[in-house]
PDB file of C-alpha atoms in Angstrom:
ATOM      1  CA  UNK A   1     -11.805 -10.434  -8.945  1.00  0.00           C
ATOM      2  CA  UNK A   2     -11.959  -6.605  -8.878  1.00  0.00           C
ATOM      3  CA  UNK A   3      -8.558  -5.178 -10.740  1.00  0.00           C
ATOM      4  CA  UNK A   4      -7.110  -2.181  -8.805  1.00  0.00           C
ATOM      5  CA  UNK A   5      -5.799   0.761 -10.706  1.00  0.00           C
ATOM      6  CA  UNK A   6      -3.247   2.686  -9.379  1.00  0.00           C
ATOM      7  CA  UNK A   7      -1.598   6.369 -10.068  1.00  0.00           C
ATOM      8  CA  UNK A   8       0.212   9.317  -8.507  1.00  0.00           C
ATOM      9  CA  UNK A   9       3.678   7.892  -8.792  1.00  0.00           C
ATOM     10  CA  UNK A  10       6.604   9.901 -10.157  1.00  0.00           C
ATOM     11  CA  UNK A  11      10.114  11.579  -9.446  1.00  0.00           C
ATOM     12  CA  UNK A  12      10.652  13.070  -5.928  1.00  0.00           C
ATOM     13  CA  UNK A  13      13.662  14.539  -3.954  1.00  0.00           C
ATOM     14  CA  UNK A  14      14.687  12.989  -0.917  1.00  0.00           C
ATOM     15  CA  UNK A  15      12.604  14.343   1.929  1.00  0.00           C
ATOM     16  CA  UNK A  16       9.629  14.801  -0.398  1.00  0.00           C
ATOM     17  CA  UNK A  17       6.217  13.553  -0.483  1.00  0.00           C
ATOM     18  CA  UNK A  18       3.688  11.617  -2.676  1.00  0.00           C
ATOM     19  CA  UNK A  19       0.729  10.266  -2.382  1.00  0.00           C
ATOM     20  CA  UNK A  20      -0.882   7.126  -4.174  1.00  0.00           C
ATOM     21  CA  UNK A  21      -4.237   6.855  -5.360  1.00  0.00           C
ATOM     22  CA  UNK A  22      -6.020   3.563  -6.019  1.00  0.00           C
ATOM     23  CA  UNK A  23      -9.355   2.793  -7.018  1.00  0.00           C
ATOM     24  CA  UNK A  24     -11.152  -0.256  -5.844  1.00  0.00           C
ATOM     25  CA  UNK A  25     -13.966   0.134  -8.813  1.00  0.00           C
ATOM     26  CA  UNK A  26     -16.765  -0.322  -6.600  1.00  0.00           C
ATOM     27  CA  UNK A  27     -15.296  -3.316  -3.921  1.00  0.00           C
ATOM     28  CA  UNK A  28     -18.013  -3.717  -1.819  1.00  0.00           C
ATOM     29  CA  UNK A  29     -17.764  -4.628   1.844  1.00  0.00           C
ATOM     30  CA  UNK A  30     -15.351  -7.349   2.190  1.00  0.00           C
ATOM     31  CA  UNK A  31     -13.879  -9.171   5.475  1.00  0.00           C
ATOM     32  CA  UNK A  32     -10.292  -8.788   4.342  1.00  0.00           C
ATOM     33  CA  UNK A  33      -8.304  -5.466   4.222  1.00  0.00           C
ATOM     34  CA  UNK A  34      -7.387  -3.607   1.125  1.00  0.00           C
ATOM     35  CA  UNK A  35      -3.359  -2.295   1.458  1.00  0.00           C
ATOM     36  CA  UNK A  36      -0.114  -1.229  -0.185  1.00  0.00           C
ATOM     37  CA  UNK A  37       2.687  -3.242  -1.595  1.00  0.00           C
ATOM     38  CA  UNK A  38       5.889  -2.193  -3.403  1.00  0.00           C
ATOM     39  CA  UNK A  39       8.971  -4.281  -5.427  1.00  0.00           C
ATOM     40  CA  UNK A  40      12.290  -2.789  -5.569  1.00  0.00           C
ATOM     41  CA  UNK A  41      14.147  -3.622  -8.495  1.00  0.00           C
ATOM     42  CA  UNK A  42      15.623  -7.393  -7.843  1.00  0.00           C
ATOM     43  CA  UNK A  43      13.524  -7.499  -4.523  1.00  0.00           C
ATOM     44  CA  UNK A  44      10.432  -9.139  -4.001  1.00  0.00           C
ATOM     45  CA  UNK A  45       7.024  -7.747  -3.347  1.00  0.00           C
ATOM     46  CA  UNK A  46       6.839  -6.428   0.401  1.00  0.00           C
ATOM     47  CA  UNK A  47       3.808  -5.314   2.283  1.00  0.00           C
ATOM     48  CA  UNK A  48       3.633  -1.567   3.281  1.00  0.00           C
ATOM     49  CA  UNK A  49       0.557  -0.680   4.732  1.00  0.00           C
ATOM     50  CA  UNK A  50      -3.608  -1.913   5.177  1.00  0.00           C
ATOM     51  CA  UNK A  51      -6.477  -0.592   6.043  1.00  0.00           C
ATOM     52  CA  UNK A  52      -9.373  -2.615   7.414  1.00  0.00           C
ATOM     53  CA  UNK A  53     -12.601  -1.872   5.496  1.00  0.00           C
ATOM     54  CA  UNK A  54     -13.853   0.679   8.101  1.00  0.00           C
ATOM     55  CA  UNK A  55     -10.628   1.995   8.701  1.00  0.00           C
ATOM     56  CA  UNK A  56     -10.560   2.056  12.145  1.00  0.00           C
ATOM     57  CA  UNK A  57      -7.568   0.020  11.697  1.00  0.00           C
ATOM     58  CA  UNK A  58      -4.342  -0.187   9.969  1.00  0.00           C
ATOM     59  CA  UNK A  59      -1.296  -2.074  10.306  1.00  0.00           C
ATOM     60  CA  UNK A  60       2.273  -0.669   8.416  1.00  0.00           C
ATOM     61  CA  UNK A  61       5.656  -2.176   8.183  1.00  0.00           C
ATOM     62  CA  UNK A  62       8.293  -0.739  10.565  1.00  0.00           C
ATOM     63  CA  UNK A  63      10.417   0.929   7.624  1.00  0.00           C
ATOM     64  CA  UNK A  64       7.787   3.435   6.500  1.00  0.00           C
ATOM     65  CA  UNK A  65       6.128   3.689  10.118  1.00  0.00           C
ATOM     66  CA  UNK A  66       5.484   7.013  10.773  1.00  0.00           C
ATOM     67  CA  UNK A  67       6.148   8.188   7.395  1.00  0.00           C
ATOM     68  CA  UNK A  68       3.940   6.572   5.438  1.00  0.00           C
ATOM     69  CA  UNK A  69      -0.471   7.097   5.792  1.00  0.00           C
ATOM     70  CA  UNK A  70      -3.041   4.827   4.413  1.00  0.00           C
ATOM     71  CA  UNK A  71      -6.421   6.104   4.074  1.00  0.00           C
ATOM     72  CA  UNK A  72      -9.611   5.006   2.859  1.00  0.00           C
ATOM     73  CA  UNK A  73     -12.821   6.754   1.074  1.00  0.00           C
ATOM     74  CA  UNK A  74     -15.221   4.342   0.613  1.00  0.00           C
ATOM     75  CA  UNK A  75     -18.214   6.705  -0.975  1.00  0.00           C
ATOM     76  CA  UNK A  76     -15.441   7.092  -3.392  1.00  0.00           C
ATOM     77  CA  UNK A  77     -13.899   3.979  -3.674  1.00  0.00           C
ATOM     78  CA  UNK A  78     -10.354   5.252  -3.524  1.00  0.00           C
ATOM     79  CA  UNK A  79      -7.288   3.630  -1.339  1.00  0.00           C
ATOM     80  CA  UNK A  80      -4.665   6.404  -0.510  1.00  0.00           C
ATOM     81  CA  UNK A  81      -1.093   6.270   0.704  1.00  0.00           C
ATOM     82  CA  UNK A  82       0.486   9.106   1.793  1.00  0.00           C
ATOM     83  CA  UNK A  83       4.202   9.197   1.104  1.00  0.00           C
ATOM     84  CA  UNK A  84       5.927  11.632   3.665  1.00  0.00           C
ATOM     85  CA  UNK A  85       9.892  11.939   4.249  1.00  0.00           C
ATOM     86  CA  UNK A  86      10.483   9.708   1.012  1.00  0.00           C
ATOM     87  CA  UNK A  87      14.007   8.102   1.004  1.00  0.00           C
ATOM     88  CA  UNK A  88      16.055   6.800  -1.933  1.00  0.00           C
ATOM     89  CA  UNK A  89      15.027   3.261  -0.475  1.00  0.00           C
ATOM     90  CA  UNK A  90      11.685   3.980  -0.796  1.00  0.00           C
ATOM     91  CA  UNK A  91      11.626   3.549  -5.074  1.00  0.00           C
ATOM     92  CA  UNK A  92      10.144   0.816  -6.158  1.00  0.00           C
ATOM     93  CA  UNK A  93       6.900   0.109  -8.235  1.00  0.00           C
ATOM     94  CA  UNK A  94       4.327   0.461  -5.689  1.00  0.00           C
ATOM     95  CA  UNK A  95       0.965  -1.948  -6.007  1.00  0.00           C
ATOM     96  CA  UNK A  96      -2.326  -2.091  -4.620  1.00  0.00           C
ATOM     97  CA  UNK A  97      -4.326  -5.153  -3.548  1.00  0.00           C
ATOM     98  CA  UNK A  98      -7.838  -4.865  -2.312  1.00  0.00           C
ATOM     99  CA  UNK A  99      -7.800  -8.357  -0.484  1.00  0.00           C
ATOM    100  CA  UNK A 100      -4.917  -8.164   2.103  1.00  0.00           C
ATOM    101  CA  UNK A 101      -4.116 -10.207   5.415  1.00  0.00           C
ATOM    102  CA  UNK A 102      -2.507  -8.575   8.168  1.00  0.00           C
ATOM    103  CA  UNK A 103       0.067 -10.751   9.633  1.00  0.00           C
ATOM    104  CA  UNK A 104       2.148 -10.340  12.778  1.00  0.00           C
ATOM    105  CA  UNK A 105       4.864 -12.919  12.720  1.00  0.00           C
ATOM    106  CA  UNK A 106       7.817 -12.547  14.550  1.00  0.00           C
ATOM    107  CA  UNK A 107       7.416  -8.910  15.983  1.00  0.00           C
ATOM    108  CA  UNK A 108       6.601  -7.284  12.210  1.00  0.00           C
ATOM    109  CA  UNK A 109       3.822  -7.118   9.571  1.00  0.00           C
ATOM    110  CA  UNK A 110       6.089  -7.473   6.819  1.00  0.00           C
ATOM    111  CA  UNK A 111       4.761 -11.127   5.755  1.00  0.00           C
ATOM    112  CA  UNK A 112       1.363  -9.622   5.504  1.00  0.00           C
ATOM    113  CA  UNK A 113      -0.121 -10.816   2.679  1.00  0.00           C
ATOM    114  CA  UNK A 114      -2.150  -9.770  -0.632  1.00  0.00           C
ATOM    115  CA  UNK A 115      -4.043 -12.325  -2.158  1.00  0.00           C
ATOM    116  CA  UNK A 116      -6.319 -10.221  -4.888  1.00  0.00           C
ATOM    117  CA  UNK A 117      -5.418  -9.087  -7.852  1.00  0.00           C
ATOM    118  CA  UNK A 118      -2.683  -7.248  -8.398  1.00  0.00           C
ATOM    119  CA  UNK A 119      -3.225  -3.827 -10.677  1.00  0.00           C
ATOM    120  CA  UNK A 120      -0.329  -2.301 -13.065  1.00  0.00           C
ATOM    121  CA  UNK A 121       1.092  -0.659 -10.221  1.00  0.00           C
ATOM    122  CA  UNK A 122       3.116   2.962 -10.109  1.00  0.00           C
ATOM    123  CA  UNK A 123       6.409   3.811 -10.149  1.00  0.00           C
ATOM    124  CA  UNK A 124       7.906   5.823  -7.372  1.00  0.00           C
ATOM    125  CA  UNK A 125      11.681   7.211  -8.031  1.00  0.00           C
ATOM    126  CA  UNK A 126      13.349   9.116  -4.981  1.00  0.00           C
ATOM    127  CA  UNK A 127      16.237  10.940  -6.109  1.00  0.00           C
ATOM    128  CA  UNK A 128      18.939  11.527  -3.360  1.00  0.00           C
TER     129      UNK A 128
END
């Protein structure tokens, strides 16, 4: 499986923005979707954001809806998230996985799932 690296983490105010960079080393086309993840210290891995592999579609979770971009350049083979309106909530080591399942259960994406590899990740701190 192709590793993900990640980068473009780091300290932000509250009301800042970020964005992530992750690059898929050369994933070639692939049915599933390739998407953000984050943990929170003492939390578990939650799902944030994919991008199907044309990226006519995406699918976020409803706390970073609105906030929160995922974009695609496949002639580059880079993943981005941009971070917009950051919260203190939002720190957490944030993780990309280049084999992702969208799932809608119970009105919410949040049990989407990411069944590649995972990379090292990046950590995001939001000061308030």
């Amino acid at each position: 499986q192709v590793q993900p690296v990640e980068s473009g983490g780091g300290l932000v105010q509250a009301g800042g923005s970020l964005r992530l960079s992750c690059a898929t080393s050369g994933r070639t086309f692939s049915a599933y979707a390739m998407g953000w993840f984050r943990q929170a210290p003492g939390k578990e891995r939650e799902f944030i954001a994919a991008i199907s592999w044309s990226g006519s579609t995406t699918w976020y979770t409803d706390s970073v809806k609105g906030r929160f971009t995922i974009s695609r350049d496949n002639a580059k083979n880079m993943i981005y998230l941009q971070m917009n309106s950051l919260k203190p909530e939002d720190t957490a080591v944030y993780y990309c996985n280049l084999e992702v399942t969208p799932r809608y259960i119970s009105g919410s994406y949040s049990r989407s799932l990411g069944i590649g590899s995972w990379g090292q990740g990046t950590q995001v701190t939001v000061s308030s």
